[in-house]
Amino acid sequence: MERAASAVTFQPSEHQHLRYNPLHDDWVLVSAHRMRRPWQGQMENPPREDVPRCDLANPLCPGAKRAGGEVNPQYESTFVFDNDFPALQPDAPEPGADDHPLFRAASARGVCKVMCFHPWSDLTLPLMSLTEIRAVIDKWTEIAVELGASYTWVQIFENKGAMMGCSNPHPHCQIWASNFLPNEASLEERTQQKHHRERGIPLLLEYAQVEAERKERVVVENPDWLVVVPYWAVWPFQTLLLPRRHICRLQDLRDSERDSLASIMKRLLTKYDNLFEVSFPYSMGWHGAPTGPYLDADCNHWQLHAHYYPPLLRSATIRKFMVGYELLAQAQRDLTPEQAAERLRSLPEEHYRMKLQEMA
Ligand code: H2U
Ligand code: ZN
């Protein structure tokens, strides 16, 4: 039988509770008291970081031969190519109809691209200059416009670090464009539409305004952008990058907002690397209003944003696993989002590798 609630005053950092994620319409179990488990503070040797600057055996380097036999140009800034192993192709035939409702299929067409951020393999975004990061943002925008002209959803995402399945030690991301709305996109379409209908303001615009006032979950901010560990975060150091004004898509950013985006990305990613003094692994990606046939539709409920999902929990090598209860019941976290934000906020904004170079 369920026990009655105790008379002790509730403290989010002490007492287990559920938090609602309005963007995903689900709940996370927060059990902060578990942080007192005895393993806290353990340190391991971080993964090696001595990646060669240029290695012709690395298919993303300038001048290297890729799996399909093509040779990369001697590129000097960003470089985009068609993925040699695309999960989506433009010309797949339609699946046949099955008249049983439990066996549904739908057409999937699209393109997959790979984008190198920089010619040097030993760099990552936080180690790049603001001008170089700005070039990445400009290229993201260009591709979003180009593929968004016909495709419904253009997913820009970066898998960083071997822990996140990144197969090449070279700064890069991927772009998959599809003729359908993927699950995450259609979920966010539904929740943002509902919020806008009920409250008359885009969900994530209202959320950014409240978080900017409350401050307790803010990691970094500037006049155009805000980074928070969301109230409903599932991963220990998950963050959400939000514009302060209403912006539907990457292509709606002003020139100055692209600059301030480069700046806030560098600050966030430097803090991430400084947390455990390791090149911090994560999967990140951009979400904005759908494109293609949606370009003519009312998308005012949408707000541009980027999700960062890092797996690390308490050192360079100890990650959180989404297993057991998470797979079979629901997501759970130990550290509260406020504690995670506080830890990230208090970290220096000078990259630890720069500091090591200065000391050498
Ligand atoms: P990840 O490291 O994030 O997996 O991205 C690398 C992508 O680059 C991957 O999708 C592609 C892989 O298919 N790739 C090529 O298209 N050509 C190659 O020669 C190597 C890797
Ligand atoms: Zn999203």
Short mmCIF file of C-alpha atoms and ligand atoms in Angstrom, two decimals:
data_model
loop_
_atom_site.label_atom_id
_atom_site.label_comp_id
_atom_site.label_asym_id
_atom_site.label_seq_id
_atom_site.Cartn_x
_atom_site.Cartn_y
_atom_site.Cartn_z
CA MET A 1 0.00 0.00 0.00
CA GLU A 2 1.22 3.55 -0.73
CA ARG A 3 2.54 5.34 2.37
CA ALA A 4 1.33 8.82 3.26
CA ALA A 5 3.67 11.76 2.48
CA SER A 6 5.87 12.73 5.45
CA ALA A 7 5.51 16.01 7.34
CA VAL A 8 9.14 17.06 6.59
CA THR A 9 9.49 20.21 4.42
CA PHE A 10 10.27 19.36 0.79
CA GLN A 11 13.72 20.21 -0.56
CA PRO A 12 14.40 19.37 -4.20
CA SER A 13 18.07 18.56 -3.48
CA GLU A 14 17.13 16.18 -0.67
CA HIS A 15 13.84 14.60 -1.57
CA GLN A 16 12.91 12.45 -4.52
CA HIS A 17 10.26 13.84 -6.81
CA LEU A 18 8.97 13.82 -10.39
CA ARG A 19 9.47 16.68 -12.85
CA TYR A 20 7.42 17.28 -15.98
CA ASN A 21 9.01 17.92 -19.37
CA PRO A 22 6.49 20.04 -21.30
CA LEU A 23 8.48 19.74 -24.54
CA HIS A 24 8.44 15.95 -24.52
CA ASP A 25 5.26 15.48 -22.48
CA ASP A 26 6.88 13.04 -20.08
CA TRP A 27 8.32 12.89 -16.57
CA VAL A 28 11.74 12.37 -14.99
CA LEU A 29 12.36 10.95 -11.51
CA VAL A 30 14.83 13.12 -9.56
CA SER A 31 16.49 11.31 -6.62
CA ALA A 32 19.15 13.74 -5.44
CA HIS A 33 19.70 11.97 -2.11
CA ARG A 34 21.46 9.18 -4.07
CA MET A 35 24.39 11.56 -4.68
CA ARG A 36 25.59 10.60 -1.21
CA ARG A 37 26.54 7.14 -2.45
CA PRO A 38 30.19 6.31 -1.52
CA TRP A 39 31.69 6.38 -5.06
CA GLN A 40 31.51 10.16 -5.33
CA GLY A 41 34.65 11.97 -6.50
CA GLN A 42 36.33 8.97 -8.13
CA MET A 43 38.94 9.87 -10.82
CA GLU A 44 40.23 7.80 -13.75
CA ASN A 45 42.78 8.43 -16.47
CA PRO A 46 41.08 10.40 -19.23
CA PRO A 47 41.15 9.16 -22.84
CA ARG A 48 44.19 10.16 -24.91
CA GLU A 49 43.93 13.52 -26.63
CA ASP A 50 47.01 13.44 -28.87
CA VAL A 51 45.20 13.31 -32.22
CA PRO A 52 47.52 14.08 -35.16
CA ARG A 53 46.65 17.35 -36.91
CA CYS A 54 46.65 15.72 -40.32
CA ASP A 55 46.58 12.01 -41.08
CA LEU A 56 45.81 10.89 -44.63
CA ALA A 57 44.38 7.65 -43.21
CA ASN A 58 41.61 9.76 -41.61
CA PRO A 59 38.92 10.10 -44.33
CA LEU A 60 37.79 13.53 -43.09
CA CYS A 61 41.19 15.23 -43.56
CA PRO A 62 41.97 17.51 -46.50
CA GLY A 63 43.56 15.45 -49.28
CA ALA A 64 42.46 12.10 -47.78
CA LYS A 65 40.68 9.40 -49.76
CA ARG A 66 37.20 8.56 -48.52
CA ALA A 67 35.49 5.15 -48.41
CA GLY A 68 33.76 5.80 -51.73
CA GLY A 69 37.12 6.47 -53.42
CA GLU A 70 36.68 10.24 -53.66
CA VAL A 71 39.60 12.43 -52.56
CA ASN A 72 38.82 15.43 -50.32
CA PRO A 73 39.96 18.85 -51.59
CA GLN A 74 42.58 20.84 -49.66
CA TYR A 75 39.80 22.66 -47.82
CA GLU A 76 40.71 25.54 -45.50
CA SER A 77 37.50 26.25 -43.62
CA THR A 78 34.35 24.09 -43.52
CA PHE A 79 33.84 21.25 -46.00
CA VAL A 80 30.58 19.43 -46.80
CA PHE A 81 30.24 16.14 -48.66
CA ASP A 82 27.56 13.50 -49.28
CA ASN A 83 27.80 10.71 -46.72
CA ASP A 84 29.30 7.65 -48.42
CA PHE A 85 27.04 5.44 -46.26
CA PRO A 86 23.75 7.38 -46.24
CA ALA A 87 20.85 6.16 -44.07
CA LEU A 88 18.49 8.13 -46.31
CA GLN A 89 18.54 8.27 -50.09
CA PRO A 90 16.44 10.49 -52.38
CA ASP A 91 15.11 7.79 -54.64
CA ALA A 92 13.93 4.86 -52.51
CA PRO A 93 10.78 3.12 -53.78
CA GLU A 94 7.53 3.39 -51.78
CA PRO A 95 6.93 0.49 -49.39
CA GLY A 96 4.08 -1.81 -50.35
CA ALA A 97 0.77 -1.58 -48.47
CA ASP A 98 -0.06 -4.16 -45.81
CA ASP A 99 -3.74 -4.19 -44.96
CA HIS A 100 -3.18 -5.18 -41.30
CA PRO A 101 -3.09 -2.09 -39.00
CA LEU A 102 -0.26 -3.56 -36.89
CA PHE A 103 2.10 -3.58 -39.84
CA ARG A 104 2.31 -0.01 -41.10
CA ALA A 105 5.08 1.41 -43.23
CA ALA A 106 5.59 4.80 -44.80
CA SER A 107 7.91 6.27 -47.39
CA ALA A 108 11.33 7.50 -46.27
CA ARG A 109 13.37 9.64 -48.60
CA GLY A 110 16.18 12.03 -47.92
CA VAL A 111 19.87 12.86 -48.05
CA CYS A 112 22.76 12.57 -45.57
CA LYS A 113 25.70 14.91 -45.54
CA VAL A 114 28.86 15.20 -43.46
CA MET A 115 30.31 18.60 -42.60
CA CYS A 116 33.89 19.08 -41.42
CA PHE A 117 34.24 22.14 -39.18
CA HIS A 118 37.95 22.74 -39.78
CA PRO A 119 40.86 21.18 -41.71
CA TRP A 120 42.73 20.22 -38.50
CA SER A 121 41.84 16.91 -36.81
CA ASP A 122 43.23 17.97 -33.42
CA LEU A 123 40.72 20.79 -32.95
CA THR A 124 37.22 20.74 -31.47
CA LEU A 125 34.70 23.60 -31.46
CA PRO A 126 35.79 25.08 -28.09
CA LEU A 127 39.40 25.21 -29.30
CA MET A 128 38.45 27.00 -32.53
CA SER A 129 38.40 30.80 -32.86
CA LEU A 130 35.14 32.77 -32.87
CA THR A 131 35.62 33.47 -36.58
CA GLU A 132 36.02 29.76 -37.27
CA ILE A 133 32.93 28.86 -35.21
CA ARG A 134 31.01 31.60 -37.00
CA ALA A 135 31.95 29.93 -40.33
CA VAL A 136 30.38 26.72 -39.02
CA ILE A 137 27.17 28.58 -38.11
CA ASP A 138 27.07 30.19 -41.55
CA LYS A 139 27.47 26.82 -43.26
CA TRP A 140 24.80 25.22 -41.02
CA THR A 141 22.43 27.99 -42.07
CA GLU A 142 23.27 27.65 -45.75
CA ILE A 143 22.60 23.88 -45.68
CA ALA A 144 19.40 24.35 -43.66
CA VAL A 145 18.10 26.70 -46.36
CA GLU A 146 19.25 24.56 -49.26
CA LEU A 147 17.87 21.24 -47.99
CA GLY A 148 14.89 22.85 -46.26
CA ALA A 149 13.64 24.16 -49.61
CA SER A 150 12.25 20.69 -50.32
CA TYR A 151 12.75 18.47 -47.25
CA THR A 152 10.35 18.53 -44.28
CA TRP A 153 13.03 18.17 -41.62
CA VAL A 154 16.73 18.99 -41.74
CA GLN A 155 18.48 17.51 -38.73
CA ILE A 156 21.90 18.98 -37.99
CA PHE A 157 23.66 16.98 -35.28
CA GLU A 158 27.13 16.46 -33.86
CA ASN A 159 28.30 13.25 -32.20
CA LYS A 160 31.41 14.21 -30.27
CA GLY A 161 33.78 11.63 -28.80
CA ALA A 162 34.11 7.88 -29.23
CA MET A 163 31.74 7.42 -26.27
CA MET A 164 28.95 8.89 -28.42
CA GLY A 165 29.76 6.68 -31.39
CA CYS A 166 31.80 9.27 -33.24
CA SER A 167 33.96 7.25 -35.59
CA ASN A 168 36.48 9.89 -36.71
CA PRO A 169 38.71 12.08 -34.55
CA HIS A 170 38.06 15.19 -36.62
CA PRO A 171 35.71 18.11 -35.83
CA HIS A 172 32.55 17.43 -37.83
CA CYS A 173 28.81 17.03 -37.74
CA GLN A 174 26.18 15.34 -39.86
CA ILE A 175 23.08 16.60 -41.60
CA TRP A 176 20.20 14.24 -42.39
CA ALA A 177 17.28 15.70 -44.33
CA SER A 178 14.04 13.75 -44.67
CA ASN A 179 10.64 13.90 -46.33
CA PHE A 180 9.02 13.06 -42.96
CA LEU A 181 8.96 14.56 -39.46
CA PRO A 182 11.08 12.30 -37.21
CA ASN A 183 9.60 11.30 -33.82
CA GLU A 184 11.31 14.02 -31.74
CA ALA A 185 10.25 16.67 -34.22
CA SER A 186 6.63 15.58 -34.34
CA LEU A 187 6.49 15.36 -30.55
CA GLU A 188 7.86 18.91 -30.22
CA GLU A 189 5.48 20.07 -32.95
CA ARG A 190 2.54 18.77 -30.90
CA THR A 191 3.68 20.09 -27.49
CA GLN A 192 4.69 23.54 -28.77
CA GLN A 193 1.45 23.90 -30.69
CA LYS A 194 -0.57 23.00 -27.58
CA HIS A 195 1.37 25.44 -25.40
CA HIS A 196 1.00 28.26 -27.91
CA ARG A 197 -2.72 27.64 -28.23
CA GLU A 198 -3.22 27.60 -24.45
CA ARG A 199 -0.87 30.39 -23.38
CA GLY A 200 -0.43 32.55 -26.47
CA ILE A 201 3.39 32.46 -26.35
CA PRO A 202 5.90 29.92 -27.73
CA LEU A 203 6.74 27.35 -25.04
CA LEU A 204 10.50 27.83 -25.20
CA LEU A 205 10.28 31.61 -25.38
CA GLU A 206 8.25 31.68 -22.17
CA TYR A 207 10.58 29.10 -20.65
CA ALA A 208 13.70 31.18 -21.48
CA GLN A 209 12.10 34.28 -19.97
CA VAL A 210 11.31 32.54 -16.68
CA GLU A 211 14.72 30.84 -16.47
CA ALA A 212 16.47 34.17 -17.14
CA GLU A 213 14.64 35.61 -14.14
CA ARG A 214 15.11 32.65 -11.82
CA LYS A 215 18.82 32.21 -12.72
CA GLU A 216 19.26 28.96 -10.75
CA ARG A 217 19.58 26.76 -13.84
CA VAL A 218 21.48 29.23 -16.06
CA VAL A 219 24.95 28.09 -17.17
CA VAL A 220 25.97 30.96 -19.47
CA GLU A 221 24.12 33.87 -21.04
CA ASN A 222 24.58 36.89 -23.27
CA PRO A 223 22.13 39.50 -24.61
CA ASP A 224 20.84 37.15 -27.35
CA TRP A 225 21.21 33.65 -25.89
CA LEU A 226 20.70 31.63 -22.75
CA VAL A 227 22.01 28.17 -21.83
CA VAL A 228 20.24 26.28 -19.06
CA VAL A 229 20.29 22.83 -17.56
CA PRO A 230 16.57 22.36 -18.15
CA TYR A 231 14.30 21.86 -15.14
CA TRP A 232 13.38 18.47 -16.63
CA ALA A 233 16.93 17.39 -17.72
CA VAL A 234 17.53 13.66 -17.85
CA TRP A 235 21.27 13.47 -18.56
CA PRO A 236 23.49 14.77 -15.71
CA PHE A 237 24.87 17.78 -17.59
CA GLN A 238 22.28 18.11 -20.36
CA THR A 239 21.73 21.67 -21.56
CA LEU A 240 19.34 23.61 -23.74
CA LEU A 241 20.58 26.57 -25.81
CA LEU A 242 17.80 29.12 -26.31
CA PRO A 243 17.46 32.47 -28.09
CA ARG A 244 15.92 35.28 -26.02
CA ARG A 245 13.68 36.50 -28.82
CA HIS A 246 11.24 34.56 -30.95
CA ILE A 247 13.18 32.85 -33.76
CA CYS A 248 11.70 29.98 -35.79
CA ARG A 249 14.72 28.74 -37.73
CA LEU A 250 18.52 29.11 -37.99
CA GLN A 251 18.04 31.14 -41.16
CA ASP A 252 16.09 33.77 -39.19
CA LEU A 253 19.12 34.74 -37.10
CA ARG A 254 20.52 38.24 -37.56
CA ASP A 255 24.16 38.68 -38.39
CA SER A 256 24.93 39.85 -34.84
CA GLU A 257 23.04 36.86 -33.40
CA ARG A 258 25.26 34.48 -35.33
CA ASP A 259 28.28 36.17 -33.73
CA SER A 260 26.80 35.97 -30.25
CA LEU A 261 25.90 32.34 -30.92
CA ALA A 262 29.54 31.56 -31.76
CA SER A 263 30.53 33.22 -28.51
CA ILE A 264 28.06 31.40 -26.28
CA MET A 265 28.87 28.05 -27.91
CA LYS A 266 32.56 28.56 -27.22
CA ARG A 267 31.85 29.49 -23.59
CA LEU A 268 29.54 26.53 -23.00
CA LEU A 269 31.80 23.98 -24.69
CA THR A 270 34.86 25.29 -22.85
CA LYS A 271 33.05 24.80 -19.55
CA TYR A 272 32.03 21.31 -20.64
CA ASP A 273 35.69 20.42 -21.39
CA ASN A 274 36.84 21.98 -18.11
CA LEU A 275 34.37 19.96 -16.02
CA PHE A 276 36.47 16.79 -16.05
CA GLU A 277 39.46 18.21 -17.97
CA VAL A 278 38.68 16.07 -20.98
CA SER A 279 37.29 16.72 -24.46
CA PHE A 280 33.68 16.39 -23.32
CA PRO A 281 31.62 13.88 -25.32
CA TYR A 282 28.05 14.68 -26.29
CA SER A 283 25.40 14.47 -28.96
CA MET A 284 23.97 17.85 -29.87
CA GLY A 285 21.52 18.98 -32.48
CA TRP A 286 19.40 21.86 -33.72
CA HIS A 287 15.61 21.94 -33.68
CA GLY A 288 13.53 24.60 -35.38
CA ALA A 289 10.32 24.94 -37.32
CA PRO A 290 9.89 22.26 -40.00
CA THR A 291 10.61 23.17 -43.60
CA GLY A 292 9.67 21.98 -47.09
CA PRO A 293 5.84 21.96 -47.20
CA TYR A 294 5.79 23.71 -43.77
CA LEU A 295 7.53 26.82 -45.11
CA ASP A 296 4.13 28.24 -46.05
CA ALA A 297 2.39 27.13 -42.84
CA ASP A 298 2.03 28.99 -39.55
CA CYS A 299 5.00 27.84 -37.45
CA ASN A 300 4.85 30.56 -34.81
CA HIS A 301 4.59 28.01 -32.00
CA TRP A 302 8.15 26.89 -32.84
CA GLN A 303 11.25 28.29 -31.21
CA LEU A 304 14.75 27.56 -32.49
CA HIS A 305 16.89 25.70 -29.95
CA ALA A 306 19.81 23.30 -29.59
CA HIS A 307 19.92 20.29 -27.26
CA TYR A 308 23.21 19.07 -25.78
CA TYR A 309 23.13 15.53 -24.39
CA PRO A 310 26.45 14.60 -22.72
CA PRO A 311 26.72 11.08 -21.22
CA LEU A 312 29.36 11.76 -18.53
CA LEU A 313 28.34 11.66 -14.90
CA ARG A 314 31.22 12.02 -12.49
CA SER A 315 34.59 11.76 -14.26
CA ALA A 316 36.19 11.59 -17.70
CA THR A 317 35.31 7.93 -18.03
CA ILE A 318 32.24 7.29 -15.88
CA ARG A 319 29.08 7.72 -17.86
CA LYS A 320 25.41 7.51 -17.10
CA PHE A 321 23.66 4.54 -18.67
CA MET A 322 20.04 4.66 -19.70
CA VAL A 323 19.26 1.09 -18.69
CA GLY A 324 17.05 -0.84 -16.28
CA TYR A 325 14.44 1.48 -14.82
CA GLU A 326 15.05 4.09 -17.53
CA LEU A 327 14.43 1.62 -20.36
CA LEU A 328 11.55 -0.12 -18.70
CA ALA A 329 9.84 2.56 -16.64
CA GLN A 330 11.12 6.15 -16.94
CA ALA A 331 14.21 8.35 -16.88
CA GLN A 332 15.86 8.99 -13.51
CA ARG A 333 18.64 11.29 -12.37
CA ASP A 334 20.61 11.76 -9.14
CA LEU A 335 22.26 15.20 -9.29
CA THR A 336 19.56 17.89 -9.51
CA PRO A 337 19.54 20.16 -12.59
CA GLU A 338 20.23 23.10 -10.23
CA GLN A 339 23.34 21.37 -8.84
CA ALA A 340 24.54 20.54 -12.38
CA ALA A 341 24.00 24.16 -13.50
CA GLU A 342 25.86 25.48 -10.46
CA ARG A 343 28.85 23.22 -11.18
CA LEU A 344 29.02 24.26 -14.83
CA ARG A 345 28.47 27.94 -14.02
CA SER A 346 31.34 28.03 -11.53
CA LEU A 347 33.89 26.59 -14.00
CA PRO A 348 36.44 28.92 -15.66
CA GLU A 349 35.89 30.09 -19.23
CA GLU A 350 39.52 29.60 -20.19
CA HIS A 351 40.04 26.18 -21.74
CA TYR A 352 42.18 23.85 -19.59
CA ARG A 353 44.41 23.05 -22.58
CA MET A 354 45.21 26.74 -23.04
CA LYS A 355 46.08 26.95 -19.35
CA LEU A 356 48.39 23.90 -19.71
CA GLN A 357 50.07 25.52 -22.73
CA GLU A 358 50.65 28.73 -20.77
CA MET A 359 52.22 26.78 -17.91
CA ALA A 360 54.54 24.79 -20.24
P1 H2U B 1 30.38 10.05 -37.10
O1 H2U B 1 31.82 10.01 -36.71
O2 H2U B 1 29.58 11.06 -36.33
O3 H2U B 1 29.78 8.69 -37.14
O4 H2U B 1 30.31 10.63 -38.60
C1 H2U B 1 31.13 10.21 -39.59
C2 H2U B 1 30.28 10.00 -40.81
O5 H2U B 1 31.13 10.08 -41.93
C3 H2U B 1 29.61 8.63 -40.83
O6 H2U B 1 28.21 8.80 -40.98
C4 H2U B 1 30.78 9.11 -42.87
C5 H2U B 1 30.21 7.96 -42.07
O7 H2U B 1 29.24 7.27 -42.80
N1 H2U B 1 31.94 8.75 -43.65
C6 H2U B 1 31.89 8.89 -45.02
O8 H2U B 1 30.86 9.30 -45.56
N2 H2U B 1 32.99 8.56 -45.75
C7 H2U B 1 34.13 8.06 -45.23
O9 H2U B 1 35.07 7.78 -45.93
C8 H2U B 1 34.25 7.86 -43.78
C9 H2U B 1 33.10 8.29 -42.94
ZN ZN B 2 13.99 20.10 -29.34
#
